[in-house]
Amino acid sequence: MTRTLVLGGTTEASRLAKALAEAGEDAVFSYAGRTASPVEQPLPTRVGGFGGVEGLQAYLRDEAISHVVDATHPFAAQMSRNVVQACAEAGLPLCAFERPAWQAAKGDDWSHVADIDAAVQALPKAPARVFLAIGKQNLAGFAAKPQHHYLLRLVDAPAADLPLPQCSVEIARGPFDEAGDLALMQRHGITHLVSKNAGGRGASAKLAAARALNLPIVMIDRPQVPPRMTYGDLAEVMAWLFHTPG
Ligand SMILES: NC(=O)c1ccc[n+]([C@@H]2O[C@H](COP(=O)([O-])OP(=O)(O)OC[C@H]3O[C@@H](n4cnc5c(N)ncnc54)[C@H](OP(=O)(O)O)[C@@H]3O)[C@@H](O)[C@H]2O)c1
């Protein structure tokens, strides 16, 4: 008997949940619980951290999970590290469902940086208007460059004061399109874009808009996660689930 745990928080995870539900598969969907109203899934859903590797191992055992698909965001590296370790120790098959990283295209002006601190350093000294398209985590580092005006796009209205002295907040949930992102960036007079290399189509409109406006992009490369079987295609993940003994 197969019972799959889907670690979610991405459009890939939602697509997988739909496919599993339509196939009548026994599966559980897991959210970290970062957003106030997460997208509803057609699978039984749990919300919240497991309690590290040990908590995850206990969950896998108690719920008789036979397969795990890590469909978290490429920057959710802690969760991905934990699940590699937990599955290895429990002898459970694991695969990642992950969209390929974005590549710079002709006309793009990208500075690749390794992490948030390097992204802060990559911004200019002179005041600029920066679209900080990195979600609500990791904003504090940018307080080191308070001369800039930051545009934030968040899923939920911020519950507490933001750590940035000059900022505007746009409340919106993707997917986004190029015309909308172009208009947004023009409306706010954006001069620089900071982005995580999330990959995928839903969030790539800002890159096309920046290209159209000839704006420099500070692109934060993906964090390292331990090697695991990785697929970029839903059909491949489903085939893996059907053909991998639990
Ligand atoms: N990081 C991003 O840029 C980003 C962007 C879009 C969506 N997301 C989604 O937001 C969630 C949190 O991302 P993050 O960067 O904070 O992750 P993270 O730093 O890798 O994870 C921190 C902790 O959050 C819990 N967690 C993360 N994903 C979980 C899941 N799907 N189900 C249950 N617990 C989970 C785990 O807690 P325990 O150790 O207690 O188990 C994990 O150790 C992920 O599900 C991710 O797919 C993240």
PDB file of C-alpha atoms and ligand atoms in Angstrom:
ATOM      1  CA  MET A   1       0.000   0.000   0.000  1.00  0.00           C
ATOM      2  CA  THR A   2       1.281   3.451  -0.953  1.00  0.00           C
ATOM      3  CA  ARG A   3       0.749   6.447   1.320  1.00  0.00           C
ATOM      4  CA  THR A   4       2.492   9.578   0.112  1.00  0.00           C
ATOM      5  CA  LEU A   5       3.518  12.657   2.061  1.00  0.00           C
ATOM      6  CA  VAL A   6       3.657  15.775  -0.125  1.00  0.00           C
ATOM      7  CA  LEU A   7       5.682  18.640   1.336  1.00  0.00           C
ATOM      8  CA  GLY A   8       4.064  21.689  -0.198  1.00  0.00           C
ATOM      9  CA  GLY A   9       4.032  25.437  -0.493  1.00  0.00           C
ATOM     10  CA  THR A  10       4.500  25.710  -4.278  1.00  0.00           C
ATOM     11  CA  THR A  11       2.389  25.500  -7.428  1.00  0.00           C
ATOM     12  CA  GLU A  12       4.193  22.205  -8.208  1.00  0.00           C
ATOM     13  CA  ALA A  13       2.948  20.752  -4.932  1.00  0.00           C
ATOM     14  CA  SER A  14      -0.620  21.870  -5.702  1.00  0.00           C
ATOM     15  CA  ARG A  15      -0.442  20.267  -9.165  1.00  0.00           C
ATOM     16  CA  LEU A  16       0.809  17.031  -7.625  1.00  0.00           C
ATOM     17  CA  ALA A  17      -1.967  17.084  -5.002  1.00  0.00           C
ATOM     18  CA  LYS A  18      -4.560  17.428  -7.753  1.00  0.00           C
ATOM     19  CA  ALA A  19      -3.065  14.538  -9.732  1.00  0.00           C
ATOM     20  CA  LEU A  20      -2.909  12.300  -6.653  1.00  0.00           C
ATOM     21  CA  ALA A  21      -6.497  13.118  -5.699  1.00  0.00           C
ATOM     22  CA  GLU A  22      -7.711  12.444  -9.229  1.00  0.00           C
ATOM     23  CA  ALA A  23      -5.861   9.112  -9.247  1.00  0.00           C
ATOM     24  CA  GLY A  24      -7.532   8.193  -5.920  1.00  0.00           C
ATOM     25  CA  GLU A  25      -4.135   7.825  -4.210  1.00  0.00           C
ATOM     26  CA  ASP A  26      -3.727   7.785  -0.447  1.00  0.00           C
ATOM     27  CA  ALA A  27      -1.718  10.916   0.365  1.00  0.00           C
ATOM     28  CA  VAL A  28      -1.265  13.686   2.926  1.00  0.00           C
ATOM     29  CA  PHE A  29      -0.359  17.284   2.082  1.00  0.00           C
ATOM     30  CA  SER A  30       1.822  19.323   4.430  1.00  0.00           C
ATOM     31  CA  TYR A  31       2.081  23.098   4.760  1.00  0.00           C
ATOM     32  CA  ALA A  32       4.574  24.928   6.956  1.00  0.00           C
ATOM     33  CA  GLY A  33       1.804  27.374   7.911  1.00  0.00           C
ATOM     34  CA  ARG A  34       3.506  30.567   6.723  1.00  0.00           C
ATOM     35  CA  THR A  35       0.447  32.164   5.082  1.00  0.00           C
ATOM     36  CA  ALA A  36      -2.849  33.083   6.746  1.00  0.00           C
ATOM     37  CA  SER A  37      -5.032  31.388   4.137  1.00  0.00           C
ATOM     38  CA  PRO A  38      -3.101  28.753   2.210  1.00  0.00           C
ATOM     39  CA  VAL A  39      -4.482  27.407  -1.059  1.00  0.00           C
ATOM     40  CA  GLU A  40      -6.975  24.643  -0.268  1.00  0.00           C
ATOM     41  CA  GLN A  41      -5.850  21.174  -1.407  1.00  0.00           C
ATOM     42  CA  PRO A  42      -7.908  18.196  -2.571  1.00  0.00           C
ATOM     43  CA  LEU A  43      -5.990  15.959  -0.123  1.00  0.00           C
ATOM     44  CA  PRO A  44      -6.077  15.601   3.661  1.00  0.00           C
ATOM     45  CA  THR A  45      -3.885  18.495   4.836  1.00  0.00           C
ATOM     46  CA  ARG A  46      -1.774  19.090   7.920  1.00  0.00           C
ATOM     47  CA  VAL A  47      -0.226  22.451   8.829  1.00  0.00           C
ATOM     48  CA  GLY A  48       2.939  23.314  10.804  1.00  0.00           C
ATOM     49  CA  GLY A  49       6.508  22.135  11.329  1.00  0.00           C
ATOM     50  CA  PHE A  50       7.165  18.523  12.313  1.00  0.00           C
ATOM     51  CA  GLY A  51       9.730  19.373  14.976  1.00  0.00           C
ATOM     52  CA  GLY A  52      12.990  18.847  13.130  1.00  0.00           C
ATOM     53  CA  VAL A  53      14.333  15.540  11.820  1.00  0.00           C
ATOM     54  CA  GLU A  54      13.186  13.587  14.873  1.00  0.00           C
ATOM     55  CA  GLY A  55       9.667  14.973  14.717  1.00  0.00           C
ATOM     56  CA  LEU A  56       9.487  14.219  11.025  1.00  0.00           C
ATOM     57  CA  GLN A  57      10.687  10.647  11.583  1.00  0.00           C
ATOM     58  CA  ALA A  58       7.984  10.158  14.212  1.00  0.00           C
ATOM     59  CA  TYR A  59       5.371  11.592  11.854  1.00  0.00           C
ATOM     60  CA  LEU A  60       6.441   9.304   8.987  1.00  0.00           C
ATOM     61  CA  ARG A  61       6.214   6.302  11.297  1.00  0.00           C
ATOM     62  CA  ASP A  62       2.923   7.234  12.989  1.00  0.00           C
ATOM     63  CA  GLU A  63       1.219   8.009   9.670  1.00  0.00           C
ATOM     64  CA  ALA A  64       2.620   4.896   7.950  1.00  0.00           C
ATOM     65  CA  ILE A  65       4.023   7.012   5.110  1.00  0.00           C
ATOM     66  CA  SER A  66       5.533   4.884   2.323  1.00  0.00           C
ATOM     67  CA  HIS A  67       6.801   7.635  -0.072  1.00  0.00           C
ATOM     68  CA  VAL A  68       7.745  11.288   0.298  1.00  0.00           C
ATOM     69  CA  VAL A  69       7.723  13.990  -2.371  1.00  0.00           C
ATOM     70  CA  ASP A  70       9.529  17.180  -1.415  1.00  0.00           C
ATOM     71  CA  ALA A  71       7.727  19.825  -3.464  1.00  0.00           C
ATOM     72  CA  THR A  72       8.782  22.729  -1.261  1.00  0.00           C
ATOM     73  CA  HIS A  73      10.227  25.935  -2.666  1.00  0.00           C
ATOM     74  CA  PRO A  74      13.892  25.653  -3.766  1.00  0.00           C
ATOM     75  CA  PHE A  75      14.769  28.115  -0.954  1.00  0.00           C
ATOM     76  CA  ALA A  76      13.097  25.985   1.741  1.00  0.00           C
ATOM     77  CA  ALA A  77      16.465  24.322   2.288  1.00  0.00           C
ATOM     78  CA  GLN A  78      16.054  23.406   5.942  1.00  0.00           C
ATOM     79  CA  MET A  79      12.956  21.342   5.241  1.00  0.00           C
ATOM     80  CA  SER A  80      14.679  19.694   2.277  1.00  0.00           C
ATOM     81  CA  ARG A  81      17.751  18.819   4.354  1.00  0.00           C
ATOM     82  CA  ASN A  82      15.576  17.421   7.142  1.00  0.00           C
ATOM     83  CA  VAL A  83      13.575  15.199   4.814  1.00  0.00           C
ATOM     84  CA  VAL A  84      16.684  13.798   3.111  1.00  0.00           C
ATOM     85  CA  GLN A  85      18.040  12.772   6.510  1.00  0.00           C
ATOM     86  CA  ALA A  86      14.729  11.464   7.874  1.00  0.00           C
ATOM     87  CA  CYS A  87      13.992   9.369   4.789  1.00  0.00           C
ATOM     88  CA  ALA A  88      17.540   8.002   4.597  1.00  0.00           C
ATOM     89  CA  GLU A  89      17.415   6.916   8.219  1.00  0.00           C
ATOM     90  CA  ALA A  90      13.911   5.431   7.856  1.00  0.00           C
ATOM     91  CA  GLY A  91      14.720   3.770   4.504  1.00  0.00           C
ATOM     92  CA  LEU A  92      11.840   5.572   2.769  1.00  0.00           C
ATOM     93  CA  PRO A  93      11.903   6.551  -0.907  1.00  0.00           C
ATOM     94  CA  LEU A  94      12.116  10.314  -1.443  1.00  0.00           C
ATOM     95  CA  CYS A  95      12.041  12.450  -4.533  1.00  0.00           C
ATOM     96  CA  ALA A  96      11.969  16.194  -5.095  1.00  0.00           C
ATOM     97  CA  PHE A  97       9.562  17.871  -7.500  1.00  0.00           C
ATOM     98  CA  GLU A  98      11.449  21.042  -8.387  1.00  0.00           C
ATOM     99  CA  ARG A  99      11.259  23.526 -11.208  1.00  0.00           C
ATOM    100  CA  PRO A 100      14.535  24.275 -13.009  1.00  0.00           C
ATOM    101  CA  ALA A 101      16.378  27.444 -12.037  1.00  0.00           C
ATOM    102  CA  TRP A 102      15.923  30.529 -14.237  1.00  0.00           C
ATOM    103  CA  GLN A 103      18.710  31.341 -16.698  1.00  0.00           C
ATOM    104  CA  ALA A 104      19.636  34.842 -17.800  1.00  0.00           C
ATOM    105  CA  ALA A 105      18.447  35.594 -21.347  1.00  0.00           C
ATOM    106  CA  LYS A 106      19.842  37.973 -23.947  1.00  0.00           C
ATOM    107  CA  GLY A 107      19.530  41.548 -22.692  1.00  0.00           C
ATOM    108  CA  ASP A 108      19.433  40.574 -19.010  1.00  0.00           C
ATOM    109  CA  ASP A 109      21.701  42.345 -16.539  1.00  0.00           C
ATOM    110  CA  TRP A 110      22.039  39.878 -13.655  1.00  0.00           C
ATOM    111  CA  SER A 111      24.449  39.926 -10.721  1.00  0.00           C
ATOM    112  CA  HIS A 112      24.560  36.434  -9.212  1.00  0.00           C
ATOM    113  CA  VAL A 113      24.906  36.390  -5.445  1.00  0.00           C
ATOM    114  CA  ALA A 114      25.088  33.460  -3.034  1.00  0.00           C
ATOM    115  CA  ASP A 115      22.741  34.620  -0.303  1.00  0.00           C
ATOM    116  CA  ILE A 116      20.769  37.486   1.238  1.00  0.00           C
ATOM    117  CA  ASP A 117      23.811  39.204   2.778  1.00  0.00           C
ATOM    118  CA  ALA A 118      25.523  39.227  -0.597  1.00  0.00           C
ATOM    119  CA  ALA A 119      22.354  40.646  -2.170  1.00  0.00           C
ATOM    120  CA  VAL A 120      22.434  43.535   0.315  1.00  0.00           C
ATOM    121  CA  GLN A 121      26.087  44.160  -0.556  1.00  0.00           C
ATOM    122  CA  ALA A 122      25.306  44.080  -4.290  1.00  0.00           C
ATOM    123  CA  LEU A 123      22.922  47.035  -4.054  1.00  0.00           C
ATOM    124  CA  PRO A 124      24.422  50.441  -4.864  1.00  0.00           C
ATOM    125  CA  LYS A 125      25.535  53.048  -2.318  1.00  0.00           C
ATOM    126  CA  ALA A 126      23.436  55.794  -3.925  1.00  0.00           C
ATOM    127  CA  PRO A 127      19.712  55.805  -3.096  1.00  0.00           C
ATOM    128  CA  ALA A 128      17.728  53.532  -5.397  1.00  0.00           C
ATOM    129  CA  ARG A 129      14.185  52.208  -5.674  1.00  0.00           C
ATOM    130  CA  VAL A 130      14.407  48.467  -5.182  1.00  0.00           C
ATOM    131  CA  PHE A 131      11.748  45.846  -5.857  1.00  0.00           C
ATOM    132  CA  LEU A 132      12.619  43.343  -3.142  1.00  0.00           C
ATOM    133  CA  ALA A 133      10.806  40.295  -4.493  1.00  0.00           C
ATOM    134  CA  ILE A 134      11.921  37.846  -1.807  1.00  0.00           C
ATOM    135  CA  GLY A 135       8.794  37.406   0.332  1.00  0.00           C
ATOM    136  CA  LYS A 136       8.552  38.440   3.955  1.00  0.00           C
ATOM    137  CA  GLN A 137      11.461  36.476   5.418  1.00  0.00           C
ATOM    138  CA  ASN A 138      15.015  37.856   5.346  1.00  0.00           C
ATOM    139  CA  LEU A 139      14.009  41.511   5.073  1.00  0.00           C
ATOM    140  CA  ALA A 140      16.024  42.623   8.100  1.00  0.00           C
ATOM    141  CA  GLY A 141      19.384  42.405   6.299  1.00  0.00           C
ATOM    142  CA  PHE A 142      18.320  45.170   3.926  1.00  0.00           C
ATOM    143  CA  ALA A 143      18.050  47.596   6.862  1.00  0.00           C
ATOM    144  CA  ALA A 144      21.843  47.870   6.417  1.00  0.00           C
ATOM    145  CA  LYS A 145      21.068  49.902   3.268  1.00  0.00           C
ATOM    146  CA  PRO A 146      18.388  52.277   4.602  1.00  0.00           C
ATOM    147  CA  GLN A 147      19.031  54.832   1.837  1.00  0.00           C
ATOM    148  CA  HIS A 148      16.931  52.767  -0.589  1.00  0.00           C
ATOM    149  CA  HIS A 149      13.186  52.747  -0.999  1.00  0.00           C
ATOM    150  CA  TYR A 150      11.996  49.124  -1.055  1.00  0.00           C
ATOM    151  CA  LEU A 151       8.897  47.751  -2.742  1.00  0.00           C
ATOM    152  CA  LEU A 152       7.711  44.513  -1.128  1.00  0.00           C
ATOM    153  CA  ARG A 153       5.124  42.141  -2.550  1.00  0.00           C
ATOM    154  CA  LEU A 154       3.616  39.954   0.158  1.00  0.00           C
ATOM    155  CA  VAL A 155       0.815  37.374   0.316  1.00  0.00           C
ATOM    156  CA  ASP A 156      -0.490  38.652   3.686  1.00  0.00           C
ATOM    157  CA  ALA A 157      -0.466  42.163   5.167  1.00  0.00           C
ATOM    158  CA  PRO A 158       2.502  42.342   7.577  1.00  0.00           C
ATOM    159  CA  ALA A 159       1.464  41.601  11.165  1.00  0.00           C
ATOM    160  CA  ALA A 160       4.304  43.654  12.708  1.00  0.00           C
ATOM    161  CA  ASP A 161       6.315  46.735  11.771  1.00  0.00           C
ATOM    162  CA  LEU A 162       8.678  46.091   8.881  1.00  0.00           C
ATOM    163  CA  PRO A 163      12.423  46.458   9.542  1.00  0.00           C
ATOM    164  CA  LEU A 164      12.928  48.817   6.572  1.00  0.00           C
ATOM    165  CA  PRO A 165      12.639  52.585   7.092  1.00  0.00           C
ATOM    166  CA  GLN A 166      11.358  53.377   3.606  1.00  0.00           C
ATOM    167  CA  CYS A 167       9.126  50.825   1.967  1.00  0.00           C
ATOM    168  CA  SER A 168       5.864  50.256   0.127  1.00  0.00           C
ATOM    169  CA  VAL A 169       3.900  47.034   0.382  1.00  0.00           C
ATOM    170  CA  GLU A 170       1.830  45.421  -2.329  1.00  0.00           C
ATOM    171  CA  ILE A 171      -0.442  42.604  -1.150  1.00  0.00           C
ATOM    172  CA  ALA A 172      -0.836  40.031  -3.908  1.00  0.00           C
ATOM    173  CA  ARG A 173      -0.635  36.295  -4.550  1.00  0.00           C
ATOM    174  CA  GLY A 174       0.880  34.910  -7.787  1.00  0.00           C
ATOM    175  CA  PRO A 175       0.908  33.854 -10.524  1.00  0.00           C
ATOM    176  CA  PHE A 176       1.793  37.267 -11.976  1.00  0.00           C
ATOM    177  CA  ASP A 177       1.973  38.426 -15.577  1.00  0.00           C
ATOM    178  CA  GLU A 178       4.472  40.617 -17.388  1.00  0.00           C
ATOM    179  CA  ALA A 179       2.061  43.483 -18.131  1.00  0.00           C
ATOM    180  CA  GLY A 180       1.038  43.663 -14.477  1.00  0.00           C
ATOM    181  CA  ASP A 181       4.616  43.533 -13.200  1.00  0.00           C
ATOM    182  CA  LEU A 182       5.742  46.110 -15.754  1.00  0.00           C
ATOM    183  CA  ALA A 183       2.979  48.485 -14.621  1.00  0.00           C
ATOM    184  CA  LEU A 184       3.827  47.845 -10.960  1.00  0.00           C
ATOM    185  CA  MET A 185       7.531  48.567 -11.494  1.00  0.00           C
ATOM    186  CA  GLN A 186       6.814  51.709 -13.505  1.00  0.00           C
ATOM    187  CA  ARG A 187       4.288  52.951 -10.946  1.00  0.00           C
ATOM    188  CA  HIS A 188       6.905  52.650  -8.189  1.00  0.00           C
ATOM    189  CA  GLY A 189       9.786  54.003 -10.305  1.00  0.00           C
ATOM    190  CA  ILE A 190      11.796  50.831  -9.684  1.00  0.00           C
ATOM    191  CA  THR A 191      15.496  50.992 -10.556  1.00  0.00           C
ATOM    192  CA  HIS A 192      16.710  47.567  -9.249  1.00  0.00           C
ATOM    193  CA  LEU A 193      15.166  44.135  -8.731  1.00  0.00           C
ATOM    194  CA  VAL A 194      16.258  41.621  -6.095  1.00  0.00           C
ATOM    195  CA  SER A 195      14.983  38.100  -6.723  1.00  0.00           C
ATOM    196  CA  LYS A 196      15.543  34.581  -5.469  1.00  0.00           C
ATOM    197  CA  ASN A 197      16.180  32.122  -8.285  1.00  0.00           C
ATOM    198  CA  ALA A 198      12.890  30.365  -7.655  1.00  0.00           C
ATOM    199  CA  GLY A 199      12.378  29.155 -11.217  1.00  0.00           C
ATOM    200  CA  GLY A 200       8.967  28.427 -12.704  1.00  0.00           C
ATOM    201  CA  ARG A 201       6.539  30.513 -14.677  1.00  0.00           C
ATOM    202  CA  GLY A 202       4.317  32.014 -11.967  1.00  0.00           C
ATOM    203  CA  ALA A 203       7.022  34.339 -10.656  1.00  0.00           C
ATOM    204  CA  SER A 204       9.079  34.934 -13.784  1.00  0.00           C
ATOM    205  CA  ALA A 205       7.043  37.912 -15.025  1.00  0.00           C
ATOM    206  CA  LYS A 206       9.134  40.302 -12.945  1.00  0.00           C
ATOM    207  CA  LEU A 207      12.262  39.178 -14.798  1.00  0.00           C
ATOM    208  CA  ALA A 208      10.666  39.872 -18.165  1.00  0.00           C
ATOM    209  CA  ALA A 209       9.427  43.241 -16.886  1.00  0.00           C
ATOM    210  CA  ALA A 210      12.915  44.133 -15.612  1.00  0.00           C
ATOM    211  CA  ARG A 211      14.362  43.136 -19.002  1.00  0.00           C
ATOM    212  CA  ALA A 212      11.847  45.363 -20.791  1.00  0.00           C
ATOM    213  CA  LEU A 213      12.819  48.265 -18.524  1.00  0.00           C
ATOM    214  CA  ASN A 214      16.582  47.545 -18.765  1.00  0.00           C
ATOM    215  CA  LEU A 215      16.838  47.196 -15.007  1.00  0.00           C
ATOM    216  CA  PRO A 216      19.669  45.390 -13.210  1.00  0.00           C
ATOM    217  CA  ILE A 217      18.688  42.248 -11.281  1.00  0.00           C
ATOM    218  CA  VAL A 218      20.411  40.941  -8.179  1.00  0.00           C
ATOM    219  CA  MET A 219      19.728  37.200  -8.484  1.00  0.00           C
ATOM    220  CA  ILE A 220      20.136  35.128  -5.334  1.00  0.00           C
ATOM    221  CA  ASP A 221      21.308  31.630  -6.264  1.00  0.00           C
ATOM    222  CA  ARG A 222      19.642  28.584  -4.757  1.00  0.00           C
ATOM    223  CA  PRO A 223      20.920  27.215  -1.465  1.00  0.00           C
ATOM    224  CA  GLN A 224      22.602  23.805  -1.512  1.00  0.00           C
ATOM    225  CA  VAL A 225      20.599  20.766  -0.482  1.00  0.00           C
ATOM    226  CA  PRO A 226      21.914  17.203  -0.260  1.00  0.00           C
ATOM    227  CA  PRO A 227      21.548  15.180  -3.465  1.00  0.00           C
ATOM    228  CA  ARG A 228      18.218  13.419  -3.976  1.00  0.00           C
ATOM    229  CA  MET A 229      16.224  12.098  -6.927  1.00  0.00           C
ATOM    230  CA  THR A 230      14.802  15.240  -8.555  1.00  0.00           C
ATOM    231  CA  TYR A 231      12.123  15.625 -11.223  1.00  0.00           C
ATOM    232  CA  GLY A 232      10.857  18.769 -12.912  1.00  0.00           C
ATOM    233  CA  ASP A 233       7.858  17.168 -14.516  1.00  0.00           C
ATOM    234  CA  LEU A 234       4.600  16.034 -12.896  1.00  0.00           C
ATOM    235  CA  ALA A 235       4.322  12.888 -15.056  1.00  0.00           C
ATOM    236  CA  GLU A 236       7.810  11.830 -13.942  1.00  0.00           C
ATOM    237  CA  VAL A 237       6.893  12.237 -10.277  1.00  0.00           C
ATOM    238  CA  MET A 238       3.706  10.189 -10.746  1.00  0.00           C
ATOM    239  CA  ALA A 239       5.664   7.471 -12.596  1.00  0.00           C
ATOM    240  CA  TRP A 240       8.232   7.414  -9.777  1.00  0.00           C
ATOM    241  CA  LEU A 241       5.438   6.999  -7.220  1.00  0.00           C
ATOM    242  CA  PHE A 242       3.805   4.164  -9.130  1.00  0.00           C
ATOM    243  CA  HIS A 243       7.032   2.290  -9.845  1.00  0.00           C
ATOM    244  CA  THR A 244       9.077   2.767  -6.679  1.00  0.00           C
ATOM    245  CA  PRO A 245       8.411   0.154  -4.001  1.00  0.00           C
ATOM    246  CA  GLY A 246       7.758   1.683  -0.559  1.00  0.00           C
TER     247      GLY A 246
HETATM  248  N1  LIG B   1      11.679  30.174   1.214  1.00  0.00           N
HETATM  249  C1  LIG B   1      10.974  30.732   0.242  1.00  0.00           C
HETATM  250  O1  LIG B   1      11.442  31.644  -0.470  1.00  0.00           O
HETATM  251  C2  LIG B   1       9.578  30.233  -0.045  1.00  0.00           C
HETATM  252  C3  LIG B   1       8.866  30.797  -1.109  1.00  0.00           C
HETATM  253  C4  LIG B   1       7.581  30.324  -1.403  1.00  0.00           C
HETATM  254  C5  LIG B   1       7.036  29.312  -0.635  1.00  0.00           C
HETATM  255  N2  LIG B   1       7.758  28.786   0.394  1.00  0.00           N
HETATM  256  C6  LIG B   1       7.144  27.697   1.176  1.00  0.00           C
HETATM  257  O2  LIG B   1       7.043  28.151   2.508  1.00  0.00           O
HETATM  258  C7  LIG B   1       7.311  27.094   3.404  1.00  0.00           C
HETATM  259  C8  LIG B   1       8.368  27.524   4.400  1.00  0.00           C
HETATM  260  O3  LIG B   1       9.540  27.883   3.685  1.00  0.00           O
HETATM  261  P1  LIG B   1      10.869  28.188   4.497  1.00  0.00           P
HETATM  262  O4  LIG B   1      11.845  28.784   3.542  1.00  0.00           O
HETATM  263  O5  LIG B   1      10.554  28.886   5.780  1.00  0.00           O
HETATM  264  O6  LIG B   1      11.343  26.688   4.828  1.00  0.00           O
HETATM  265  P2  LIG B   1      12.621  26.165   5.621  1.00  0.00           P
HETATM  266  O7  LIG B   1      13.428  27.294   6.116  1.00  0.00           O
HETATM  267  O8  LIG B   1      13.276  25.140   4.795  1.00  0.00           O
HETATM  268  O9  LIG B   1      11.917  25.383   6.811  1.00  0.00           O
HETATM  269  C9  LIG B   1      11.938  25.823   8.160  1.00  0.00           C
HETATM  270  C10 LIG B   1      11.037  24.889   8.914  1.00  0.00           C
HETATM  271  O10 LIG B   1       9.673  25.077   8.539  1.00  0.00           O
HETATM  272  C11 LIG B   1       8.995  23.823   8.547  1.00  0.00           C
HETATM  273  N3  LIG B   1       8.509  23.523   7.204  1.00  0.00           N
HETATM  274  C12 LIG B   1       8.947  24.015   6.007  1.00  0.00           C
HETATM  275  N4  LIG B   1       8.209  23.540   5.007  1.00  0.00           N
HETATM  276  C13 LIG B   1       7.277  22.734   5.565  1.00  0.00           C
HETATM  277  C14 LIG B   1       6.205  21.973   5.033  1.00  0.00           C
HETATM  278  N5  LIG B   1       5.915  21.967   3.722  1.00  0.00           N
HETATM  279  N6  LIG B   1       5.446  21.250   5.910  1.00  0.00           N
HETATM  280  C15 LIG B   1       5.713  21.281   7.231  1.00  0.00           C
HETATM  281  N7  LIG B   1       6.702  22.002   7.788  1.00  0.00           N
HETATM  282  C16 LIG B   1       7.476  22.715   6.969  1.00  0.00           C
HETATM  283  C17 LIG B   1       9.995  22.805   9.060  1.00  0.00           C
HETATM  284  O11 LIG B   1       9.856  22.835  10.469  1.00  0.00           O
HETATM  285  P3  LIG B   1      10.253  21.582  11.390  1.00  0.00           P
HETATM  286  O12 LIG B   1      11.749  21.551  11.437  1.00  0.00           O
HETATM  287  O13 LIG B   1       9.612  21.905  12.690  1.00  0.00           O
HETATM  288  O14 LIG B   1       9.690  20.353  10.733  1.00  0.00           O
HETATM  289  C18 LIG B   1      11.308  23.418   8.635  1.00  0.00           C
HETATM  290  O15 LIG B   1      12.421  22.945   9.349  1.00  0.00           O
HETATM  291  C19 LIG B   1       7.743  25.883   2.577  1.00  0.00           C
HETATM  292  O16 LIG B   1       6.676  24.967   2.585  1.00  0.00           O
HETATM  293  C20 LIG B   1       8.003  26.438   1.198  1.00  0.00           C
HETATM  294  O17 LIG B   1       7.618  25.545   0.183  1.00  0.00           O
HETATM  295  C21 LIG B   1       9.006  29.234   0.711  1.00  0.00           C
END
